[in-house]
Tab-separated table of C-alpha atoms in Angstrom:
chain	number	residue	atom	x	y	z
C	224	MET	CA	-25.270	11.950	-19.208
C	225	ALA	CA	-24.633	8.443	-20.516
C	226	PRO	CA	-27.605	6.097	-20.861
C	227	SER	CA	-28.466	3.903	-17.903
C	228	VAL	CA	-27.653	0.223	-17.632
C	229	ASN	CA	-30.529	-1.161	-19.661
C	230	PRO	CA	-32.413	-4.423	-18.832
C	231	GLY	CA	-30.229	-6.473	-21.173
C	232	ARG	CA	-27.303	-5.682	-18.896
C	233	VAL	CA	-29.054	-6.125	-15.557
C	234	ARG	CA	-27.302	-9.401	-15.182
C	235	TRP	CA	-24.071	-7.498	-14.434
C	236	VAL	CA	-25.734	-5.638	-11.517
C	237	ASP	CA	-27.232	-8.891	-10.255
C	238	ARG	CA	-23.854	-10.655	-10.180
C	239	PRO	CA	-22.316	-10.890	-6.748
C	240	ILE	CA	-18.961	-9.225	-6.304
C	241	ARG	CA	-16.245	-11.799	-5.418
C	242	PRO	CA	-14.065	-10.048	-2.841
C	243	ILE	CA	-10.452	-10.893	-2.459
C	244	SER	CA	-8.072	-10.557	0.436
C	245	LEU	CA	-4.409	-9.758	0.739
C	246	ARG	CA	-3.850	-13.385	1.694
C	247	GLN	CA	-5.450	-14.606	-1.549
C	248	LEU	CA	-3.430	-12.108	-3.653
C	249	PHE	CA	-0.324	-13.186	-1.818
C	250	PHE	CA	-0.697	-17.029	-2.225
C	251	PHE	CA	-2.205	-16.984	-5.668
C	252	GLY	CA	0.650	-14.984	-7.175
C	253	ARG	CA	3.533	-16.827	-5.413
C	254	THR	CA	3.463	-19.747	-7.783
C	255	LEU	CA	2.839	-17.998	-11.055
C	256	ASP	CA	2.538	-19.925	-14.279
C	257	GLU	CA	0.654	-19.432	-17.549
C	258	SER	CA	-2.476	-21.108	-16.281
C	259	ARG	CA	-2.624	-18.941	-13.139
C	260	LEU	CA	-1.938	-15.819	-15.117
C	261	LEU	CA	-4.804	-16.527	-17.476
C	262	SER	CA	-7.050	-17.368	-14.518
C	263	SER	CA	-6.204	-13.998	-12.968
C	264	ALA	CA	-6.995	-12.264	-16.259
C	265	ASN	CA	-10.440	-13.848	-16.524
C	266	TYR	CA	-11.243	-13.050	-12.885
C	267	VAL	CA	-10.434	-9.387	-13.638
C	268	ARG	CA	-12.274	-9.535	-16.941
C	269	VAL	CA	-15.552	-10.521	-15.181
C	270	GLU	CA	-15.036	-8.613	-11.901
C	271	LEU	CA	-14.320	-5.122	-13.338
C	272	PRO	CA	-17.610	-4.753	-15.272
C	273	THR	CA	-19.497	-6.352	-12.416
C	274	ARG	CA	-18.104	-3.740	-9.883
C	275	LEU	CA	-18.563	-0.860	-12.371
C	276	ALA	CA	-22.202	-1.917	-12.876
C	277	HIS	CA	-22.854	-1.669	-9.113
C	278	ARG	CA	-21.301	1.857	-9.027
C	279	LEU	CA	-23.397	2.965	-12.062
C	280	ARG	CA	-26.575	1.762	-10.378
C	281	GLU	CA	-25.589	3.543	-7.195
C	282	MET	CA	-25.091	6.797	-9.041
C	283	GLN	CA	-28.400	6.376	-10.830
C	284	ARG	CA	-30.083	6.347	-7.446
C	285	LEU	CA	-28.920	9.866	-6.615
C	286	PRO	CA	-31.345	12.733	-7.273
C	287	TYR	CA	-31.249	13.756	-10.887
C	288	VAL	CA	-30.072	17.277	-10.101
C	289	VAL	CA	-27.023	15.773	-8.331
C	290	VAL	CA	-26.033	13.423	-11.126
C	291	THR	CA	-26.266	16.242	-13.718
C	292	ASN	CA	-23.522	18.116	-11.926
C	293	PRO	CA	-20.782	18.374	-14.523
C	294	HIS	CA	-18.146	16.825	-12.290
C	295	LEU	CA	-20.287	13.838	-11.240
C	296	SER	CA	-21.556	13.473	-14.754
C	297	LEU	CA	-17.983	13.127	-15.982
C	298	VAL	CA	-17.368	10.329	-13.369
C	299	TYR	CA	-20.469	8.533	-14.600
C	300	GLU	CA	-19.369	8.874	-18.216
C	301	LEU	CA	-15.892	7.402	-17.386
C	302	TYR	CA	-17.458	4.492	-15.526
C	303	TYR	CA	-19.997	3.833	-18.216
C	304	LYS	CA	-17.347	3.850	-20.970
C	305	SER	CA	-15.188	1.395	-19.081
C	306	PHE	CA	-18.155	-0.836	-18.298
C	307	GLU	CA	-19.005	-1.006	-22.029
C	308	ILE	CA	-15.395	-1.806	-22.950
C	309	PHE	CA	-14.821	-4.554	-20.349
C	310	ARG	CA	-18.148	-6.227	-20.605
C	311	ARG	CA	-17.473	-6.961	-24.356
C	312	ILE	CA	-14.143	-8.562	-23.816
C	313	PRO	CA	-14.331	-12.348	-24.482
C	314	ALA	CA	-12.612	-15.071	-22.426
C	315	ILE	CA	-8.814	-14.715	-22.401
C	316	ARG	CA	-7.213	-17.978	-23.705
C	317	ASN	CA	-3.565	-17.209	-24.308
C	318	LEU	CA	-0.699	-14.854	-23.428
C	319	GLU	CA	-1.168	-12.719	-26.535
C	320	GLU	CA	-4.768	-11.992	-25.620
C	321	ASN	CA	-3.664	-11.276	-22.068
C	322	ASP	CA	-1.249	-8.699	-23.302
C	323	GLU	CA	-4.032	-6.967	-25.273
C	324	PHE	CA	-6.206	-7.086	-22.169
C	325	CYS	CA	-3.485	-5.497	-20.013
C	326	LYS	CA	-3.245	-2.616	-22.495
C	327	VAL	CA	-7.007	-2.003	-22.126
C	328	ILE	CA	-6.585	-2.076	-18.258
C	329	SER	CA	-3.664	0.366	-18.396
C	330	ASP	CA	-5.497	2.766	-20.623
C	331	SER	CA	-8.566	2.680	-18.288
C	332	LEU	CA	-6.513	3.185	-15.120
C	333	LYS	CA	-4.811	6.252	-16.678
C	334	GLU	CA	-8.130	7.703	-17.837
C	335	HIS	CA	-9.701	7.190	-14.396
C	336	LEU	CA	-7.037	9.285	-12.611
C	337	ALA	CA	-9.490	12.160	-13.080
C	338	VAL	CA	-12.229	10.435	-11.046
C	339	ILE	CA	-11.308	11.440	-7.459
C	340	PRO	CA	-10.981	15.212	-8.012
C	341	ASN	CA	-14.133	15.323	-10.021
C	342	LEU	CA	-15.973	13.124	-7.525
C	343	VAL	CA	-14.971	15.427	-4.592
C	344	MET	CA	-15.605	18.678	-6.494
C	345	GLY	CA	-19.045	17.416	-7.491
C	346	VAL	CA	-19.874	16.421	-3.883
C	347	LEU	CA	-18.749	19.801	-2.585
C	348	GLU	CA	-20.896	21.634	-5.099
C	349	CYS	CA	-23.884	19.469	-4.337
C	350	GLN	CA	-23.777	19.848	-0.555
C	351	ASP	CA	-26.906	21.976	-0.435
C	352	LEU	CA	-28.892	19.521	-2.589
C	353	VAL	CA	-28.424	16.329	-0.537
C	354	SER	CA	-27.691	15.854	3.145
C	355	PRO	CA	-23.940	15.947	3.911
C	356	ASP	CA	-24.076	12.615	5.702
C	357	LYS	CA	-25.671	10.926	2.699
C	358	MET	CA	-22.952	12.484	0.345
C	359	ASP	CA	-20.219	11.376	2.717
C	360	ASN	CA	-21.497	7.831	2.666
C	361	PHE	CA	-21.723	8.021	-1.125
C	362	VAL	CA	-18.093	9.217	-1.494
C	363	GLN	CA	-16.861	6.542	0.954
C	364	ALA	CA	-18.637	3.803	-0.995
C	365	MET	CA	-17.315	5.088	-4.307
C	366	LEU	CA	-13.740	5.232	-2.904
C	367	ARG	CA	-13.927	1.695	-1.436
C	368	ALA	CA	-15.235	0.394	-4.729
C	369	ARG	CA	-12.472	2.321	-6.653
C	370	ILE	CA	-9.815	0.825	-4.366
C	371	SER	CA	-11.177	-2.637	-4.972
C	372	ARG	CA	-11.124	-2.255	-8.742
C	373	ARG	CA	-7.662	-0.727	-8.900
C	374	VAL	CA	-6.244	-3.410	-6.549
C	375	ILE	CA	-7.314	-6.307	-8.759
C	376	ALA	CA	-6.443	-4.439	-11.984
C	377	GLU	CA	-2.992	-3.276	-10.833
C	378	GLN	CA	-2.308	-6.721	-9.234
C	379	HIS	CA	-2.876	-8.429	-12.591
C	380	LEU	CA	-0.725	-5.946	-14.458
C	381	ALA	CA	1.979	-6.504	-11.957
C	382	LEU	CA	1.671	-10.324	-12.245
C	383	THR	CA	1.859	-10.075	-16.018
C	384	GLU	CA	4.955	-7.916	-15.780
C	385	THR	CA	6.544	-10.435	-13.435
C	386	PHE	CA	5.658	-13.345	-15.701
C	387	ASN	CA	7.072	-11.619	-18.742
C	388	SER	CA	10.348	-10.668	-17.083
C	389	PRO	CA	13.436	-12.682	-18.088
C	390	TRP	CA	14.366	-13.400	-14.468
C	391	HIS	CA	10.933	-14.740	-13.516
C	392	VAL	CA	10.851	-17.843	-11.275
C	393	PRO	CA	7.625	-19.612	-10.297
C	394	GLN	CA	8.135	-18.695	-6.658
C	395	PRO	CA	9.968	-15.748	-4.994
C	396	SER	CA	13.360	-16.595	-3.607
C	397	SER	CA	12.704	-14.666	-0.408
C	398	GLU	CA	9.839	-13.064	1.444
C	399	ASP	CA	11.366	-9.600	0.944
C	400	GLU	CA	10.038	-9.621	-2.569
C	401	PHE	CA	6.826	-8.436	-4.159
C	402	VAL	CA	4.032	-10.794	-5.277
C	403	GLY	CA	2.405	-8.446	-7.806
C	404	GLU	CA	1.648	-5.306	-5.773
C	405	VAL	CA	1.884	-7.036	-2.400
C	406	LEU	CA	5.148	-6.740	-0.432
C	407	LEU	CA	5.382	-9.996	1.501
C	408	ARG	CA	7.444	-8.559	4.403
C	409	CYS	CA	6.599	-4.871	4.658
C	410	ASN	CA	8.757	-3.364	7.384
C	411	ALA	CA	6.943	-0.582	9.310
C	412	LYS	CA	10.168	1.159	10.410
C	413	GLU	CA	11.638	1.246	6.858
C	414	VAL	CA	8.382	2.648	5.467
C	415	VAL	CA	8.231	5.401	8.106
C	416	GLU	CA	11.916	6.268	7.504
C	417	ARG	CA	11.561	6.418	3.745
C	418	VAL	CA	8.366	8.322	3.674
C	419	GLY	CA	9.511	10.564	6.485
C	420	ARG	CA	12.582	11.700	4.475
C	421	PHE	CA	10.426	12.285	1.458
C	422	THR	CA	7.897	14.356	3.546
C	423	GLN	CA	10.673	16.427	5.140
C	424	ASP	CA	12.191	17.172	1.707
C	425	ILE	CA	8.821	18.308	0.250
C	426	CYS	CA	8.022	20.485	3.292
C	427	ARG	CA	11.552	21.968	3.323
C	428	SER	CA	11.304	22.897	-0.363
C	429	SER	CA	8.365	25.155	0.267
C	430	GLY	CA	9.115	26.358	3.775
C	431	GLY	CA	10.759	29.616	2.816
C	432	VAL	CA	14.395	30.605	3.481
C	433	ASP	CA	16.341	28.060	5.505
C	434	PRO	CA	13.341	26.329	7.093
C	435	ILE	CA	13.780	24.166	10.174
C	436	VAL	CA	12.112	20.777	9.708
C	437	PRO	CA	11.393	18.632	12.752
C	438	GLU	CA	13.179	15.361	13.337
C	439	ILE	CA	11.224	12.114	13.008
C	440	ARG	CA	12.176	9.666	15.752
C	441	ILE	CA	11.191	5.930	15.548
C	442	GLN	CA	11.052	3.530	18.451
C	443	GLY	CA	9.214	0.380	19.539
C	444	HIS	CA	9.004	-2.904	17.664
C	445	VAL	CA	11.197	-1.733	14.742
C	446	ASN	CA	11.414	-5.213	13.197
C	447	ALA	CA	7.659	-5.614	12.727
C	448	THR	CA	6.666	-6.880	9.286
C	449	PHE	CA	3.461	-7.852	7.545
C	450	PRO	CA	2.216	-8.352	3.962
C	451	TYR	CA	0.697	-5.234	2.512
C	452	VAL	CA	0.121	-3.212	-0.631
C	453	LEU	CA	3.107	-0.861	-0.164
C	454	SER	CA	1.671	2.121	-2.062
C	455	HIS	CA	-1.374	2.099	0.245
C	456	LEU	CA	0.715	2.098	3.441
C	457	GLU	CA	3.044	4.767	2.087
C	458	TYR	CA	0.091	7.019	1.208
C	459	VAL	CA	-1.520	6.811	4.657
C	460	VAL	CA	1.759	7.162	6.622
C	461	GLY	CA	2.708	10.089	4.285
C	462	GLU	CA	-0.449	11.919	4.957
C	463	LEU	CA	-0.111	11.584	8.679
C	464	LEU	CA	3.540	12.611	8.665
C	465	ARG	CA	2.806	15.493	6.339
C	466	ASN	CA	0.136	16.843	8.696
C	467	SER	CA	2.479	16.564	11.696
C	468	VAL	CA	5.511	18.113	9.959
C	469	GLN	CA	3.534	21.059	8.575
C	470	ALA	CA	1.796	21.630	11.925
C	471	VAL	CA	5.122	21.674	13.834
C	472	MET	CA	6.777	23.902	11.244
C	473	GLY	CA	3.902	26.306	11.318
C	474	ARG	CA	3.879	26.584	15.107
C	475	TYR	CA	7.591	27.049	15.503
C	476	LYS	CA	8.447	29.067	12.423
C	477	ASP	CA	9.320	32.174	14.312
C	478	THR	CA	11.686	30.610	16.802
C	479	LYS	CA	15.398	29.947	16.344
C	480	LYS	CA	15.345	26.841	18.485
C	481	PRO	CA	14.980	23.379	16.854
C	482	PRO	CA	11.296	22.369	16.906
C	483	PRO	CA	10.207	19.379	18.955
C	484	PRO	CA	10.541	16.070	17.155
C	485	ILE	CA	7.780	13.904	15.775
C	486	ASP	CA	7.751	10.579	17.680
C	487	VAL	CA	6.683	7.421	15.894
C	488	LEU	CA	5.989	4.336	18.027
C	489	ILE	CA	5.525	0.977	16.450
C	490	CYS	CA	3.648	-1.647	18.495
C	491	GLU	CA	3.389	-5.248	17.247
C	492	ALA	CA	0.657	-7.636	18.549
C	493	PRO	CA	-0.226	-11.126	17.449
C	494	GLN	CA	-3.029	-9.928	15.163
C	495	HIS	CA	-2.003	-6.403	14.240
C	496	VAL	CA	0.597	-3.616	14.157
C	497	VAL	CA	-0.155	-0.143	15.425
C	498	ILE	CA	1.846	2.900	14.324
C	499	ARG	CA	1.373	5.918	16.605
C	500	ILE	CA	2.497	9.316	15.257
C	501	SER	CA	2.779	12.008	17.893
C	502	ASP	CA	3.496	15.690	17.309
C	503	GLN	CA	3.546	18.928	19.231
C	504	GLY	CA	2.043	21.057	16.453
C	505	GLY	CA	-0.694	22.661	18.553
C	506	GLY	CA	-3.553	20.269	17.976
C	507	ILE	CA	-6.594	20.532	15.691
C	508	PRO	CA	-8.753	23.679	15.928
C	509	ARG	CA	-12.056	23.073	17.732
C	510	ASP	CA	-14.119	24.243	14.761
C	511	ILE	CA	-12.479	21.611	12.456
C	512	MET	CA	-12.527	18.625	14.827
C	513	PRO	CA	-16.225	17.609	14.278
C	514	PHE	CA	-15.605	17.436	10.483
C	515	LEU	CA	-12.284	15.764	10.486
C	516	TRP	CA	-13.476	12.534	8.720
C	517	SER	CA	-15.935	14.252	6.287
C	518	PHE	CA	-15.314	14.763	2.589
C	519	CYS	CA	-17.893	17.549	2.249
C	520	LYS	CA	-18.694	19.159	5.643
C	521	GLY	CA	-16.811	21.852	7.568
C	522	PRO	CA	-16.134	25.604	7.593
C	523	ARG	CA	-13.388	25.344	4.956
C	524	ARG	CA	-15.480	23.894	2.109
C	525	ALA	CA	-15.251	26.930	-0.156
C	526	SER	CA	-11.466	27.171	0.029
C	527	ARG	CA	-11.091	23.380	-0.609
C	528	LEU	CA	-13.315	23.672	-3.647
C	529	GLN	CA	-11.244	26.613	-4.956
C	530	ASN	CA	-8.038	24.634	-4.430
C	531	PHE	CA	-9.396	21.789	-6.519
C	532	LYS	CA	-10.324	24.222	-9.290
C	533	ASP	CA	-6.862	25.708	-9.235
C	534	VAL	CA	-5.251	22.411	-10.205
C	535	PRO	CA	-4.085	22.840	-13.873
C	536	THR	CA	-4.756	19.289	-14.935
C	537	LEU	CA	-6.953	16.499	-13.705
C	538	ALA	CA	-6.536	13.846	-16.393
C	539	ALA	CA	-2.820	13.243	-15.657
C	540	THR	CA	-2.853	13.190	-11.879
C	541	MET	CA	-5.281	12.539	-9.062
C	542	GLN	CA	-5.772	16.018	-7.882
C	543	GLU	CA	-2.500	17.804	-7.434
C	544	VAL	CA	0.398	19.581	-9.069
C	545	ARG	CA	3.253	17.112	-9.074
C	546	HIS	CA	6.848	18.276	-8.485
C	547	ALA	CA	8.945	16.448	-11.051
C	548	SER	CA	12.038	17.136	-8.953
C	549	HIS	CA	10.823	14.868	-6.169
C	550	ALA	CA	11.281	11.092	-6.486
C	551	LYS	CA	8.450	8.820	-5.393
C	552	PRO	CA	8.729	7.452	-1.874
C	553	SER	CA	8.169	3.887	-2.970
C	554	ALA	CA	11.097	1.682	-3.857
C	555	LYS	CA	8.794	-0.038	-6.348
C	556	ILE	CA	8.496	2.173	-9.426
C	557	ARG	CA	4.908	2.138	-10.703
C	558	ASP	CA	2.963	5.124	-11.690
C	559	SER	CA	-0.223	5.423	-9.678
C	560	SER	CA	-2.665	8.060	-8.448
C	561	LEU	CA	-1.399	7.553	-4.903
C	562	SER	CA	2.238	8.262	-5.795
C	563	SER	CA	1.328	11.500	-7.461
C	564	LEU	CA	-0.888	12.459	-4.600
C	565	ALA	CA	1.967	11.983	-2.156
C	566	SER	CA	4.039	14.480	-4.268
C	567	ARG	CA	1.613	17.371	-4.207
C	568	PRO	CA	2.924	20.799	-2.892
C	569	PRO	CA	2.332	21.379	0.839
C	570	ASP	CA	0.410	24.563	0.177
C	571	LEU	CA	-2.254	22.677	-1.889
C	572	ARG	CA	-4.572	21.823	0.893
C	573	LEU	CA	-7.637	19.830	-0.215
C	574	GLY	CA	-9.079	18.649	3.089
C	575	MET	CA	-9.419	14.976	2.021
C	576	GLY	CA	-6.180	13.448	3.214
C	577	LEU	CA	-7.567	12.128	6.569
C	578	PRO	CA	-10.930	10.786	5.410
C	579	MET	CA	-9.292	9.164	2.382
C	580	SER	CA	-6.524	7.675	4.566
C	581	ARG	CA	-9.159	6.161	6.798
C	582	VAL	CA	-10.885	4.531	3.805
C	583	TYR	CA	-7.561	3.043	2.789
C	584	ALA	CA	-6.664	1.924	6.308
C	585	GLU	CA	-10.070	0.269	6.884
C	586	TYR	CA	-10.062	-1.391	3.475
C	587	TRP	CA	-7.490	-4.001	4.611
C	588	ALA	CA	-9.211	-4.568	8.022
C	589	GLY	CA	-7.246	-1.833	9.767
C	590	GLY	CA	-8.249	1.491	11.311
C	591	LEU	CA	-7.242	5.063	11.745
C	592	ASP	CA	-8.007	7.403	14.686
C	593	LEU	CA	-6.756	10.709	15.946
C	594	HIS	CA	-6.577	12.202	19.484
C	595	SER	CA	-6.045	15.990	19.597
C	596	LEU	CA	-5.009	18.018	22.548
C	597	GLU	CA	-5.808	21.617	21.466
C	598	GLY	CA	-2.870	23.835	22.182
C	599	TYR	CA	-0.432	20.941	22.381
C	600	GLY	CA	-0.497	18.339	19.597
C	601	VAL	CA	-2.014	15.290	17.969
C	602	ASP	CA	-1.589	11.535	18.344
C	603	ALA	CA	-2.528	9.533	15.281
C	604	PHE	CA	-3.103	5.774	15.595
C	605	LEU	CA	-2.847	3.650	12.390
C	606	GLN	CA	-3.815	0.006	12.938
C	607	ILE	CA	-2.745	-2.559	10.375
C	608	SER	CA	-4.048	-6.126	10.200
C	609	LYS	CA	-1.442	-8.911	10.110
C	610	LEU	CA	-4.056	-11.106	8.288
C	611	GLY	CA	-4.466	-13.701	11.048
C	612	ASN	CA	-8.080	-13.720	12.325
C	613	GLN	CA	-8.900	-10.582	10.352
C	614	ASN	CA	-9.624	-12.371	7.055
C	615	GLU	CA	-13.343	-12.319	7.696
C	616	LYS	CA	-13.310	-8.662	8.317
C	617	LEU	CA	-11.551	-8.151	4.976
C	618	THR	CA	-14.309	-10.124	3.289
C	619	SER	CA	-16.966	-8.193	5.137
C	620	ARG	CA	-15.502	-4.846	4.132
C	621	ALA	CA	-15.038	-5.822	0.572
C	622	SER	CA	-18.594	-7.018	0.438
C	623	ILE	CA	-19.797	-3.460	1.159
C	624	ASP	CA	-19.045	-2.698	-2.488
C	625	ALA	CA	-21.847	-5.048	-3.457
C	626	VAL	CA	-24.535	-3.036	-1.618
């Protein structure tokens, strides 16, 4: 176990976290010049060790027997190492120093791809030592904090990449472009179509001889757009579609008739967009339903833990075996833990897709709910904020990381 954050570093824990919204990311990066890029670098330079210090302190408050779990201890070591690196970086004054800083960020992001599988394995192994509700709250807080760190880190890397590109202009020529990691006009229908094809291909590849994959039908407000981090939306939509496609294929695998389609309805309102995904896959078993949003509770805990342990490598991917033959669903090519998670084999069931999807959906002031009719199917409702009056909710949620 690494040493605790000593009194000389308490100032990092005492510093308030400065949350940031999609709107701020969006407007700050649209007119990108050297001054703004360096300002972004110094914001990240201070914010990362601050947020890491809060997570280290939170882990130190766990019972000692929990923190000494080898998986959770590895997470602590990774966080402490990054904290020590980032807290020593001086103010960034020029583009050369920013390039060096970006290399440090990239190395840290790659190293931390091992965090989520080890975090979940540690929590599953410690279920009998701490109440499941407390461990669920701990995992959710850790994931929210992890999203917040990766968002600001990956956004700065993307801004630097944009600034250094030969075709960079201070402002995007159209709202169909990216500002860093934020897609200014994210079209819900296009995302569902692209991720749907990707999901169908993955499920078809492991569905046996000549599998029949259900059609995905889209209707409603098909022109609805909103600014969003595309990789986040693709991940959540992908998890929901994957669940529906696998459920329908499993239920109708012994029939020669085409399975019923998966219906996606897009509804646009002044403040939000709702994506409803409906299937006829038989619904969720009654014994699973109470534990749907839990990371560590439920009757399938042992099999989930074994699946995690069967993954051949944790350092290179988030928690799954990646099929190199499958392209990433996103049109924006950037390696990330989410893109590799989306490419995991269908038979590698880890039981964390829904709770993790809810964390991602809620992070940007949205929501995720499911309604199951046992014996028939499931309706999943993904609500996405259009950033109007939801900005305060974004700030409120981000502030949770400071607790």
